[in-house]
Tab-separated table of N, CA, C and O and ligand atoms in Angstrom:
chain	number	residue	atom	x	y	z
A	1	MET	N	41.425	19.439	100.031
A	1	MET	CA	40.522	18.483	99.938
A	1	MET	C	39.315	18.470	99.591
A	1	MET	O	38.643	19.548	99.963
A	2	THR	N	38.792	17.124	99.279
A	2	THR	CA	37.073	17.873	98.102
A	2	THR	C	36.769	17.137	100.272
A	2	THR	O	37.036	16.401	101.225
A	3	GLU	N	35.431	18.505	99.962
A	3	GLU	CA	34.046	18.427	101.142
A	3	GLU	C	33.159	17.872	100.823
A	3	GLU	O	32.389	18.648	99.832
A	4	ILE	N	32.487	17.740	101.802
A	4	ILE	CA	29.864	17.874	100.935
A	4	ILE	C	29.780	18.112	102.979
A	4	ILE	O	30.023	17.507	104.274
A	5	LEU	N	29.383	18.741	102.109
A	5	LEU	CA	28.077	18.978	103.191
A	5	LEU	C	26.665	18.787	102.657
A	5	LEU	O	26.939	18.681	101.766
A	6	LYS	N	26.124	18.458	104.287
A	6	LYS	CA	24.715	17.299	103.623
A	6	LYS	C	24.003	19.168	104.708
A	6	LYS	O	23.818	20.056	104.866
A	7	ILE	N	23.124	19.082	103.463
A	7	ILE	CA	22.390	20.745	103.553
A	7	ILE	C	20.609	20.497	103.411
A	7	ILE	O	19.944	20.062	102.485
A	8	GLU	N	20.272	21.754	104.435
A	8	GLU	CA	18.869	20.480	104.367
A	8	GLU	C	18.303	22.621	104.467
A	8	GLU	O	18.666	23.554	104.494
A	9	GLY	N	17.109	22.136	103.219
A	9	GLY	CA	15.742	23.813	103.573
A	9	GLY	C	15.892	23.832	101.983
A	9	GLY	O	15.384	25.195	101.588
A	10	MET	N	16.817	23.562	100.993
A	10	MET	CA	17.081	23.652	100.016
A	10	MET	C	16.110	23.337	98.963
A	10	MET	O	14.805	21.881	98.860
A	11	GLY	N	15.111	24.669	98.232
A	11	GLY	CA	13.425	24.040	97.450
A	11	GLY	C	13.916	24.482	95.920
A	11	GLY	O	13.074	24.031	95.378
A	12	CYS	N	14.662	25.336	95.900
A	12	CYS	CA	15.263	25.638	94.237
A	12	CYS	C	16.386	25.823	93.878
A	12	CYS	O	16.862	25.962	93.804
A	13	GLY	N	16.076	26.438	92.567
A	13	GLY	CA	17.556	26.733	92.180
A	13	GLY	C	17.914	27.910	92.105
A	13	GLY	O	18.970	28.330	92.524
A	14	GLY	N	16.982	29.016	92.669
A	14	GLY	CA	17.315	30.230	93.131
A	14	GLY	C	18.204	29.604	94.821
A	14	GLY	O	19.493	29.789	95.675
A	15	CYS	N	17.785	28.580	95.916
A	15	CYS	CA	18.340	27.912	96.744
A	15	CYS	C	19.999	27.239	96.716
A	15	CYS	O	21.435	27.828	96.980
A	16	VAL	N	20.191	27.458	95.640
A	16	VAL	CA	21.831	26.124	95.104
A	16	VAL	C	22.384	27.773	94.980
A	16	VAL	O	23.693	27.809	95.754
A	17	THR	N	21.802	28.209	94.558
A	17	THR	CA	22.443	30.118	94.083
A	17	THR	C	22.693	30.300	95.018
A	17	THR	O	24.123	30.568	95.005
A	18	THR	N	22.444	30.997	96.164
A	18	THR	CA	22.685	31.078	97.269
A	18	THR	C	23.597	30.708	98.296
A	18	THR	O	24.518	30.351	98.627
A	19	VAL	N	23.192	29.695	98.102
A	19	VAL	CA	24.410	28.507	98.821
A	19	VAL	C	25.525	28.157	98.261
A	19	VAL	O	27.094	28.494	98.520
A	20	THR	N	25.394	28.176	96.420
A	20	THR	CA	26.915	28.607	95.544
A	20	THR	C	27.914	29.136	96.382
A	20	THR	O	28.824	29.339	96.422
A	21	LYS	N	26.851	30.670	96.524
A	21	LYS	CA	27.787	32.343	96.479
A	21	LYS	C	27.990	31.909	98.357
A	21	LYS	O	29.115	32.336	98.032
A	22	ALA	N	27.366	32.106	98.720
A	22	ALA	CA	28.885	32.007	100.497
A	22	ALA	C	29.036	30.548	100.322
A	22	ALA	O	30.263	30.624	100.973
A	23	LEU	N	29.131	30.109	99.881
A	23	LEU	CA	31.148	28.792	99.572
A	23	LEU	C	31.626	29.658	99.088
A	23	LEU	O	32.948	29.970	99.836
A	24	VAL	N	31.501	30.812	97.924
A	24	VAL	CA	32.233	30.755	97.630
A	24	VAL	C	32.642	32.284	97.533
A	24	VAL	O	34.261	32.233	97.995
A	25	ALA	N	32.636	32.946	98.648
A	25	ALA	CA	33.170	34.082	98.488
A	25	ALA	C	33.841	33.948	100.415
A	25	ALA	O	34.616	34.190	100.685
A	26	VAL	N	33.967	32.425	101.041
A	26	VAL	CA	34.834	32.135	101.584
A	26	VAL	C	36.284	32.012	101.078
A	26	VAL	O	36.632	30.308	100.486
A	27	PRO	N	36.931	33.054	101.776
A	27	PRO	CA	39.042	32.081	100.819
A	27	PRO	C	39.408	31.012	101.591
A	27	PRO	O	39.042	30.621	102.575
A	28	GLY	N	39.741	29.802	99.901
A	28	GLY	CA	40.022	28.546	100.416
A	28	GLY	C	39.374	27.456	99.783
A	28	GLY	O	39.401	27.123	99.579
A	29	ILE	N	38.358	28.527	100.062
A	29	ILE	CA	36.504	27.354	99.370
A	29	ILE	C	36.805	27.322	97.829
A	29	ILE	O	36.847	28.673	97.875
A	30	SER	N	36.598	26.306	96.820
A	30	SER	CA	36.775	26.922	95.207
A	30	SER	C	35.796	25.414	95.444
A	30	SER	O	35.888	24.114	95.738
A	31	ASP	N	36.016	25.290	93.775
A	31	ASP	CA	34.822	23.719	92.742
A	31	ASP	C	33.257	24.054	93.193
A	31	ASP	O	33.591	22.727	93.383
A	32	VAL	N	32.838	24.814	93.804
A	32	VAL	CA	31.551	24.689	94.728
A	32	VAL	C	30.582	23.845	93.380
A	32	VAL	O	30.353	24.642	92.600
A	33	ALA	N	29.758	22.925	94.060
A	33	ALA	CA	29.088	21.767	93.507
A	33	ALA	C	27.637	21.887	94.417
A	33	ALA	O	27.635	20.986	94.898
A	34	VAL	N	26.708	22.633	93.530
A	34	VAL	CA	25.410	22.302	94.594
A	34	VAL	C	24.583	21.503	94.143
A	34	VAL	O	24.445	21.876	92.863
A	35	ASN	N	24.339	20.470	94.799
A	35	ASN	CA	22.864	19.517	93.959
A	35	ASN	C	22.066	19.696	94.623
A	35	ASN	O	21.987	19.112	96.060
A	36	LEU	N	20.873	20.139	94.716
A	36	LEU	CA	18.753	20.091	94.322
A	36	LEU	C	18.656	19.139	95.513
A	36	LEU	O	17.940	18.633	96.612
A	37	ASP	N	18.430	17.997	94.378
A	37	ASP	CA	18.563	16.808	94.661
A	37	ASP	C	18.799	16.146	95.934
A	37	ASP	O	17.776	15.021	96.302
A	38	SER	N	20.633	16.496	95.621
A	38	SER	CA	20.614	15.173	96.912
A	38	SER	C	21.201	15.822	98.027
A	38	SER	O	21.943	15.148	99.221
A	39	HIS	N	20.250	17.205	98.000
A	39	HIS	CA	20.946	18.008	99.127
A	39	HIS	C	22.551	18.103	98.930
A	39	HIS	O	23.019	18.176	100.758
A	40	GLU	N	23.125	18.188	98.554
A	40	GLU	CA	24.458	18.935	98.840
A	40	GLU	C	25.313	18.935	98.502
A	40	GLU	O	24.830	19.051	97.765
A	41	ALA	N	26.613	20.002	99.774
A	41	ALA	CA	28.051	20.454	98.025
A	41	ALA	C	29.244	20.335	98.965
A	41	ALA	O	29.291	19.474	99.490
A	42	ARG	N	29.462	19.353	97.937
A	42	ARG	CA	30.370	19.161	97.099
A	42	ARG	C	31.749	20.215	97.115
A	42	ARG	O	31.838	21.759	95.803
A	43	PHE	N	32.692	20.670	97.274
A	43	PHE	CA	33.551	21.432	96.982
A	43	PHE	C	34.728	21.506	97.687
A	43	PHE	O	35.349	20.382	98.039
A	44	GLU	N	36.176	21.722	96.910
A	44	GLU	CA	37.958	21.888	97.421
A	44	GLU	C	37.373	22.699	98.533
A	44	GLU	O	36.969	23.960	99.001
A	45	LEU	N	38.350	22.299	99.780
A	45	LEU	CA	38.215	22.894	100.721
A	45	LEU	C	39.772	22.865	101.141
A	45	LEU	O	40.910	21.930	101.117
A	46	ALA	N	40.585	24.717	101.096
A	46	ALA	CA	42.292	24.445	100.889
A	46	ALA	C	41.999	26.311	102.158
A	46	ALA	O	41.466	26.817	103.299
A	47	ALA	N	43.162	24.992	102.863
A	47	ALA	CA	43.321	26.626	104.326
A	47	ALA	C	43.329	28.203	103.068
A	47	ALA	O	43.980	28.263	101.852
A	48	PRO	N	42.938	29.051	103.722
A	48	PRO	CA	42.301	29.597	105.272
A	48	PRO	C	41.001	29.118	105.670
A	48	PRO	O	40.758	28.933	106.316
A	49	ALA	N	40.463	27.862	104.762
A	49	ALA	CA	39.241	27.909	104.443
A	49	ALA	C	39.135	26.484	105.787
A	49	ALA	O	39.854	25.983	105.877
A	50	THR	N	38.784	26.521	106.681
A	50	THR	CA	37.815	25.223	107.355
A	50	THR	C	36.633	25.183	106.975
A	50	THR	O	35.918	26.071	106.860
A	51	ARG	N	36.543	23.454	107.839
A	51	ARG	CA	34.791	23.531	108.180
A	51	ARG	C	33.714	23.553	108.218
A	51	ARG	O	33.305	24.429	107.645
A	52	GLU	N	34.424	24.451	109.410
A	52	GLU	CA	33.837	25.081	110.115
A	52	GLU	C	33.050	26.173	109.490
A	52	GLU	O	32.185	26.737	109.962
A	53	GLN	N	34.184	27.096	108.783
A	53	GLN	CA	33.117	28.325	108.134
A	53	GLN	C	32.137	28.425	106.818
A	53	GLN	O	31.979	29.269	106.728
A	54	ALA	N	33.126	26.807	106.407
A	54	ALA	CA	31.916	26.512	105.756
A	54	ALA	C	30.306	26.181	105.681
A	54	ALA	O	30.125	26.541	105.237
A	55	VAL	N	29.968	25.517	106.914
A	55	VAL	CA	29.274	25.340	108.044
A	55	VAL	C	28.303	26.737	108.100
A	55	VAL	O	27.335	27.202	108.333
A	56	LYS	N	29.253	26.905	109.192
A	56	LYS	CA	28.720	28.935	109.817
A	56	LYS	C	27.817	30.038	108.572
A	56	LYS	O	27.187	30.344	108.611
A	57	ALA	N	29.318	29.587	106.910
A	57	ALA	CA	27.984	30.278	105.779
A	57	ALA	C	26.722	29.882	105.102
A	57	ALA	O	25.913	30.015	104.690
A	58	VAL	N	27.563	28.402	105.185
A	58	VAL	CA	25.194	27.887	104.528
A	58	VAL	C	24.589	28.430	106.339
A	58	VAL	O	23.578	28.533	105.487
A	59	GLU	N	24.755	28.338	107.025
A	59	GLU	CA	23.803	29.295	107.835
A	59	GLU	C	23.901	30.237	107.798
A	59	GLU	O	22.590	30.433	107.892
A	60	ASP	N	24.266	31.034	107.852
A	60	ASP	CA	24.011	32.018	107.440
A	60	ASP	C	23.354	32.596	106.557
A	60	ASP	O	23.050	33.190	106.821
A	61	ALA	N	23.259	32.103	105.587
A	61	ALA	CA	23.112	31.844	104.015
A	61	ALA	C	21.258	31.587	105.255
A	61	ALA	O	20.756	31.917	103.809
A	62	GLY	N	21.769	31.177	106.285
A	62	GLY	CA	19.592	30.701	105.837
A	62	GLY	C	19.362	29.349	105.552
A	62	GLY	O	17.746	29.084	106.299
A	63	TYR	N	20.275	28.330	105.557
A	63	TYR	CA	20.098	27.024	105.852
A	63	TYR	C	20.486	26.481	107.022
A	63	TYR	O	21.616	26.044	107.425
A	64	ASP	N	20.258	24.734	107.498
A	64	ASP	CA	20.891	23.934	107.747
A	64	ASP	C	21.893	23.040	107.243
A	64	ASP	O	21.424	22.345	106.359
A	65	VAL	N	22.286	22.776	107.985
A	65	VAL	CA	23.595	22.023	107.416
A	65	VAL	C	24.178	20.839	108.216
A	65	VAL	O	23.146	20.279	109.851
A	66	LYS	N	23.236	19.606	108.326
A	66	LYS	CA	23.505	18.102	108.718
A	66	LYS	C	24.368	17.383	108.305
A	66	LYS	O	24.157	16.361	108.800
A	67	GLY	N	24.922	17.510	107.902
A	67	GLY	CA	26.771	16.985	108.512
A	67	GLY	C	27.245	16.568	107.277
A	67	GLY	O	27.286	17.527	107.118
B	101	CU	CU1	14.812	28.079	96.394
């Protein structure tokens, strides 16, 4: 299932890398694509990952998830 998170606080390519790594590290999340201009992370979510885990991973990396 494709999920999209709206992320606040990303300002450069380093942020994109940080968010991408945080999401990829969650078992069950794959095909992560983070877009700096649209402030979106798009990825495939499969068990055992949950959307809540994806949100937490991004927040733990230091960014706010707005939806
Ligand atoms: Cu940055």
